[in-house]
Amino acid sequence: MDDFQVINSYLCIRMPKELDHHKAIRIREMADRYIEGQHIEFVVFDFEDTSFMDSSGIGVIMGRYKKIQILGGRVLAVHVSDRIRRIFRLSGLHKIVEIVEDEE
Amino acid sequence: MKTMKNHMKVEFDSYSGNESFARITVAAFLCCLNPTVEELEDIKTAVSEAVTNSIIHGYGNQVGTVTMECEIDGDEVIVAVSDEGVGIVDIGKAMEPLYTTRPDLERSGMGFAFMEAFMDTLEVTSAPMEGCLVRMKKKIGVPLHERYNCLD
Ligand SMILES: Nc1ncnc2c1ncn2[C@@H]1O[C@H](COP(=O)(O)OP(=O)(O)OP(=O)(O)O)[C@@H](O)[C@H]1O
Ligand SMILES: [Mg+2]
């Protein structure tokens, strides 16, 4: 699956167009397979393609955060739209996920 | 011009794949109102939360019927999502942000908080073993006369 890429100790996950409960189940399974099987320190969620996200997205990110944090790692988010940023803020996710701003 | 009233009702099985079906359906029904992208996204998010709750919490591993109704009344949109699942014991507690009975499924307890944030009003009716009904309303901002009216 090329939605998941490991570069050094980074696991990059390309999030789907619509991130709901249905899609979240597979992301959770796949991500954990990588986190448990390889030396991962950083999980990077890439929202470039994502136009929809509900609370299921919060659960997936929060769950990976809990896993990686025990291993001393961190969670990052890139290409975060205003809408997703609002959802991050409403749920308090912005406190545990580092949003990397787009370059000009 | 006819009065701006319109109504629809759909029923579907409680499969997770039907979450996107519910969002697309409600968006298609409302598109003739010419809502802004943001208004539409707000309603889609709220619908997704309610439908997902019926599927995960209401029915769990069983397959049941989820009913979604949508009504347009002038500049107001009313959405109702209901199931005949296990119901809610303590509605007040269930509606608290971050409260979830399913942390094992990585639920975050933000569903009702999102419905409240993205809609104008939210009403939850439920009792144990009597299912759950979520009714939400939202006013669409664009003045009526500026809208393409599908009801003419
Ligand atoms: N249709 C329903 N039937 C039975 N119980 C429900 C229903 N909807 C909600 N609940 C109960 O209310 C709680 C809170 O719902 P809410 O949507 O706010 O959070 P969640 O679904 O647990 O997590 P999230 O929505 O963030 O994934 C649920 O954990 C569940 O116990
Ligand atoms: Mg929920």
Short mmCIF file of C-alpha atoms and ligand atoms in Angstrom, two decimals:
data_model
loop_
_atom_site.label_atom_id
_atom_site.label_comp_id
_atom_site.label_asym_id
_atom_site.label_seq_id
_atom_site.Cartn_x
_atom_site.Cartn_y
_atom_site.Cartn_z
CA MET A 1 0.00 0.00 0.00
CA ASP A 2 1.64 3.26 -1.02
CA ASP A 3 -0.56 5.26 1.37
CA PHE A 4 1.96 4.13 3.98
CA GLN A 5 5.64 4.97 3.61
CA VAL A 6 8.55 4.48 5.96
CA ILE A 7 11.50 6.85 5.59
CA ASN A 8 14.13 6.27 8.28
CA SER A 9 12.18 6.39 11.54
CA TYR A 10 9.25 8.30 10.01
CA LEU A 11 5.98 6.64 9.14
CA CYS A 12 4.11 8.83 6.64
CA ILE A 13 0.41 8.15 6.20
CA ARG A 14 -1.48 9.66 3.31
CA MET A 15 -4.96 10.20 4.69
CA PRO A 16 -7.97 9.39 2.46
CA LYS A 17 -10.28 11.89 0.79
CA GLU A 18 -13.04 11.15 3.31
CA LEU A 19 -11.77 10.17 6.73
CA ASP A 20 -14.69 8.54 8.53
CA HIS A 21 -15.26 5.45 10.71
CA HIS A 22 -15.26 3.18 7.65
CA LYS A 23 -11.85 4.39 6.49
CA ALA A 24 -10.41 4.76 9.99
CA ILE A 25 -10.55 1.03 10.72
CA ARG A 26 -8.07 0.17 7.96
CA ILE A 27 -5.71 3.05 8.73
CA ARG A 28 -5.55 1.98 12.36
CA GLU A 29 -4.71 -1.63 11.44
CA MET A 30 -2.11 -0.74 8.84
CA ALA A 31 -0.44 1.95 10.95
CA ASP A 32 -0.07 -0.35 13.93
CA ARG A 33 1.47 -3.04 11.77
CA TYR A 34 4.22 -0.56 10.82
CA ILE A 35 4.62 0.90 14.31
CA GLU A 36 4.92 -2.53 15.90
CA GLY A 37 7.06 -4.07 13.16
CA GLN A 38 9.64 -1.35 12.49
CA HIS A 39 11.58 1.27 14.35
CA ILE A 40 9.21 4.24 14.09
CA GLU A 41 9.76 7.46 16.05
CA PHE A 42 7.54 9.85 14.16
CA VAL A 43 4.12 9.37 12.66
CA VAL A 44 3.27 11.95 9.99
CA PHE A 45 -0.37 12.30 8.93
CA ASP A 46 -0.64 13.92 5.51
CA PHE A 47 -4.02 15.57 4.88
CA GLU A 48 -3.26 16.79 1.37
CA ASP A 49 -6.08 14.72 -0.19
CA THR A 50 -8.51 14.99 2.72
CA SER A 51 -11.64 17.07 2.27
CA PHE A 52 -13.73 15.42 4.98
CA MET A 53 -12.95 14.30 8.51
CA ASP A 54 -15.20 13.54 11.49
CA SER A 55 -14.51 12.32 15.04
CA SER A 56 -13.30 8.98 13.71
CA GLY A 57 -10.21 10.82 12.49
CA ILE A 58 -9.62 12.14 16.00
CA GLY A 59 -9.73 8.57 17.33
CA VAL A 60 -7.18 7.31 14.80
CA ILE A 61 -4.72 10.11 15.48
CA MET A 62 -5.17 9.98 19.25
CA GLY A 63 -4.68 6.20 19.21
CA ARG A 64 -1.41 6.42 17.25
CA TYR A 65 -0.26 9.22 19.55
CA LYS A 66 -0.77 7.02 22.61
CA LYS A 67 1.19 4.19 20.99
CA ILE A 68 4.11 6.23 19.73
CA GLN A 69 4.37 8.37 22.83
CA ILE A 70 5.15 5.32 24.97
CA LEU A 71 8.07 4.67 22.61
CA GLY A 72 9.22 8.27 23.05
CA GLY A 73 8.01 9.33 19.60
CA ARG A 74 5.88 12.17 18.24
CA VAL A 75 2.95 12.79 15.94
CA LEU A 76 2.97 15.40 13.18
CA ALA A 77 0.36 16.62 10.70
CA VAL A 78 0.99 18.21 7.31
CA HIS A 79 -1.23 19.92 4.71
CA VAL A 80 -3.83 20.71 7.35
CA SER A 81 -6.77 22.69 5.93
CA ASP A 82 -8.66 25.33 7.92
CA ARG A 83 -11.56 22.94 8.37
CA ILE A 84 -9.39 20.13 9.78
CA ARG A 85 -7.55 22.66 11.94
CA ARG A 86 -10.91 23.67 13.44
CA ILE A 87 -11.73 20.03 14.19
CA PHE A 88 -8.27 19.59 15.77
CA ARG A 89 -8.90 22.59 17.99
CA LEU A 90 -12.43 21.56 19.01
CA SER A 91 -11.12 18.19 20.17
CA GLY A 92 -7.90 19.41 21.78
CA LEU A 93 -5.82 17.44 19.28
CA HIS A 94 -3.72 20.54 18.50
CA LYS A 95 -2.11 20.13 21.92
CA ILE A 96 -0.60 16.74 21.14
CA VAL A 97 -0.11 16.89 17.38
CA GLU A 98 2.44 19.23 15.88
CA ILE A 99 0.99 20.90 12.80
CA VAL A 100 3.77 21.53 10.29
CA GLU A 101 2.88 24.63 8.26
CA ASP A 102 3.13 24.52 4.46
CA GLU A 103 6.14 26.17 2.90
CA GLU A 104 5.50 29.18 0.74
CA MET B 1 -43.43 30.77 -6.11
CA LYS B 2 -44.24 27.74 -4.03
CA THR B 3 -43.36 27.77 -0.35
CA MET B 4 -39.87 26.52 0.39
CA LYS B 5 -40.69 23.18 1.93
CA ASN B 6 -39.21 19.86 0.99
CA HIS B 7 -38.72 16.55 2.74
CA MET B 8 -36.96 13.24 2.23
CA LYS B 9 -36.49 10.01 4.15
CA VAL B 10 -34.07 7.16 3.56
CA GLU B 11 -33.43 3.89 5.33
CA PHE B 12 -30.25 1.86 5.11
CA ASP B 13 -28.50 -1.06 6.82
CA SER B 14 -26.00 -0.25 9.56
CA TYR B 15 -22.82 -0.94 7.56
CA SER B 16 -19.93 1.48 7.93
CA GLY B 17 -19.78 1.86 4.15
CA ASN B 18 -23.19 3.56 4.33
CA GLU B 19 -21.75 6.49 6.29
CA SER B 20 -20.54 8.09 3.08
CA PHE B 21 -23.86 7.23 1.40
CA ALA B 22 -25.68 9.21 4.13
CA ARG B 23 -23.40 12.24 3.72
CA ILE B 24 -23.65 12.26 -0.06
CA THR B 25 -27.43 11.85 0.08
CA VAL B 26 -28.01 14.73 2.46
CA ALA B 27 -25.61 16.95 0.48
CA ALA B 28 -27.41 16.13 -2.78
CA PHE B 29 -30.79 16.87 -1.21
CA LEU B 30 -29.61 20.27 0.05
CA CYS B 31 -27.67 21.38 -3.01
CA CYS B 32 -30.64 23.17 -4.55
CA LEU B 33 -30.55 25.56 -1.58
CA ASN B 34 -27.13 26.69 -2.74
CA PRO B 35 -25.52 26.36 0.68
CA THR B 36 -21.95 27.57 1.16
CA VAL B 37 -19.21 24.93 1.19
CA GLU B 38 -18.83 25.50 4.90
CA GLU B 39 -22.55 25.08 5.65
CA LEU B 40 -22.61 21.87 3.68
CA GLU B 41 -19.49 20.53 5.40
CA ASP B 42 -20.99 21.36 8.81
CA ILE B 43 -24.17 19.42 8.04
CA LYS B 44 -22.24 16.50 6.50
CA THR B 45 -20.05 16.25 9.60
CA ALA B 46 -23.05 16.30 11.95
CA VAL B 47 -24.85 13.65 9.86
CA SER B 48 -21.74 11.50 9.77
CA GLU B 49 -21.48 11.66 13.57
CA ALA B 50 -25.11 10.69 14.15
CA VAL B 51 -25.08 7.87 11.59
CA THR B 52 -21.77 6.51 12.87
CA ASN B 53 -23.19 6.50 16.41
CA SER B 54 -26.21 4.47 15.30
CA ILE B 55 -23.94 1.98 13.53
CA ILE B 56 -21.29 1.61 16.26
CA HIS B 57 -23.24 2.15 19.47
CA GLY B 58 -26.85 1.51 18.53
CA TYR B 59 -26.33 -1.76 16.68
CA GLY B 60 -22.76 -2.83 17.50
CA ASN B 61 -22.17 -6.16 15.81
CA GLN B 62 -25.79 -6.56 14.75
CA VAL B 63 -27.17 -5.26 11.49
CA GLY B 64 -30.13 -2.94 11.93
CA THR B 65 -31.87 -0.16 10.07
CA VAL B 66 -30.75 3.46 10.27
CA THR B 67 -33.30 6.07 9.23
CA MET B 68 -32.31 9.52 8.04
CA GLU B 69 -34.85 12.25 7.40
CA CYS B 70 -34.16 15.71 6.13
CA GLU B 71 -36.50 18.65 5.85
CA ILE B 72 -36.10 22.06 4.32
CA ASP B 73 -38.35 24.70 5.83
CA GLY B 74 -37.57 28.09 4.37
CA ASP B 75 -34.00 28.87 5.35
CA GLU B 76 -33.89 26.12 7.96
CA VAL B 77 -32.57 22.59 7.52
CA ILE B 78 -33.77 19.89 9.91
CA VAL B 79 -32.01 16.52 9.97
CA ALA B 80 -33.14 13.53 12.01
CA VAL B 81 -31.16 10.30 12.36
CA SER B 82 -32.64 7.38 14.25
CA ASP B 83 -32.05 3.73 15.06
CA GLU B 84 -33.76 0.95 16.99
CA GLY B 85 -30.64 -0.12 18.81
CA VAL B 86 -29.60 -0.40 22.46
CA GLY B 87 -30.33 3.23 23.34
CA ILE B 88 -28.62 5.51 25.87
CA VAL B 89 -28.82 5.14 29.65
CA ASP B 90 -27.68 8.64 30.65
CA ILE B 91 -28.12 11.18 27.86
CA GLY B 92 -26.61 14.06 29.84
CA LYS B 93 -23.43 12.15 30.42
CA ALA B 94 -23.30 10.82 26.85
CA MET B 95 -23.38 14.38 25.53
CA GLU B 96 -20.40 15.54 27.60
CA PRO B 97 -17.34 16.16 25.42
CA LEU B 98 -14.76 13.37 25.64
CA TYR B 99 -17.23 10.96 27.24
CA THR B 100 -17.30 7.61 25.46
CA THR B 101 -18.38 4.10 26.39
CA ARG B 102 -16.14 2.62 23.67
CA PRO B 103 -12.53 3.72 24.23
CA ASP B 104 -11.62 0.16 23.13
CA LEU B 105 -12.78 1.09 19.61
CA GLU B 106 -10.74 4.31 19.77
CA ARG B 107 -13.81 6.52 19.96
CA SER B 108 -12.93 9.96 21.28
CA GLY B 109 -16.27 11.04 22.74
CA MET B 110 -16.49 14.07 20.47
CA GLY B 111 -19.47 13.09 18.30
CA PHE B 112 -22.21 14.97 20.15
CA ALA B 113 -19.83 17.91 20.73
CA PHE B 114 -19.30 18.16 16.95
CA MET B 115 -23.05 17.95 16.25
CA GLU B 116 -23.52 20.81 18.72
CA ALA B 117 -20.68 22.86 17.28
CA PHE B 118 -21.68 22.47 13.64
CA MET B 119 -25.47 22.75 13.94
CA ASP B 120 -27.65 25.41 15.64
CA THR B 121 -29.65 23.02 17.79
CA LEU B 122 -29.37 19.38 18.85
CA GLU B 123 -32.00 17.23 20.54
CA VAL B 124 -31.39 13.65 21.63
CA THR B 125 -34.24 11.32 22.56
CA SER B 126 -33.36 7.86 23.80
CA ALA B 127 -33.99 5.22 26.43
CA PRO B 128 -32.31 1.88 27.13
CA MET B 129 -33.40 -0.73 24.55
CA GLU B 130 -35.59 1.84 22.81
CA GLY B 131 -33.21 3.16 20.21
CA CYS B 132 -32.02 6.69 19.69
CA LEU B 133 -33.28 9.73 17.79
CA VAL B 134 -31.06 12.72 17.05
CA ARG B 135 -32.72 15.87 15.68
CA MET B 136 -30.63 18.78 14.52
CA LYS B 137 -31.43 22.13 12.95
CA LYS B 138 -29.38 24.68 11.10
CA LYS B 139 -30.24 27.96 9.42
CA ILE B 140 -28.68 28.45 6.02
CA GLY B 141 -27.34 31.98 5.71
CA VAL B 142 -27.82 32.95 2.09
CA PRO B 143 -30.96 35.07 1.60
CA LEU B 144 -33.79 33.20 -0.10
CA HIS B 145 -34.12 35.42 -3.14
CA GLU B 146 -30.45 34.91 -4.03
CA ARG B 147 -30.86 31.19 -4.20
CA TYR B 148 -31.70 28.94 -7.07
CA ASN B 149 -34.93 27.35 -5.95
CA CYS B 150 -35.45 23.70 -6.84
CA LEU B 151 -39.04 23.80 -5.66
CA ASP B 152 -40.37 26.15 -8.30
N1 LIG C 1 -27.27 5.87 18.64
C1 LIG C 1 -26.74 5.55 19.85
N2 LIG C 1 -27.14 4.41 20.49
C2 LIG C 1 -26.61 4.07 21.69
N3 LIG C 1 -25.68 4.80 22.35
C3 LIG C 1 -25.26 5.95 21.76
C4 LIG C 1 -25.76 6.38 20.50
N4 LIG C 1 -25.15 7.56 20.18
C5 LIG C 1 -24.33 7.83 21.20
N5 LIG C 1 -24.36 6.88 22.16
C6 LIG C 1 -23.60 6.88 23.43
O1 LIG C 1 -23.13 8.19 23.70
C7 LIG C 1 -21.71 8.20 23.84
C8 LIG C 1 -21.14 9.51 23.33
O2 LIG C 1 -21.36 9.65 21.93
P1 LIG C 1 -20.35 10.56 21.08
O3 LIG C 1 -20.70 10.45 19.66
O4 LIG C 1 -20.30 11.91 21.69
O5 LIG C 1 -18.93 9.88 21.35
P2 LIG C 1 -18.38 8.49 20.78
O6 LIG C 1 -19.23 8.01 19.68
O7 LIG C 1 -18.19 7.58 21.93
O8 LIG C 1 -16.97 8.92 20.21
P3 LIG C 1 -16.70 9.68 18.79
O9 LIG C 1 -18.02 10.17 18.29
O10 LIG C 1 -15.78 10.79 19.12
O11 LIG C 1 -16.10 8.67 17.93
C9 LIG C 1 -21.22 6.97 23.13
O12 LIG C 1 -19.97 6.51 23.61
C10 LIG C 1 -22.37 5.98 23.39
O13 LIG C 1 -22.23 5.38 24.66
MG MG C 2 -19.79 9.21 18.10
#
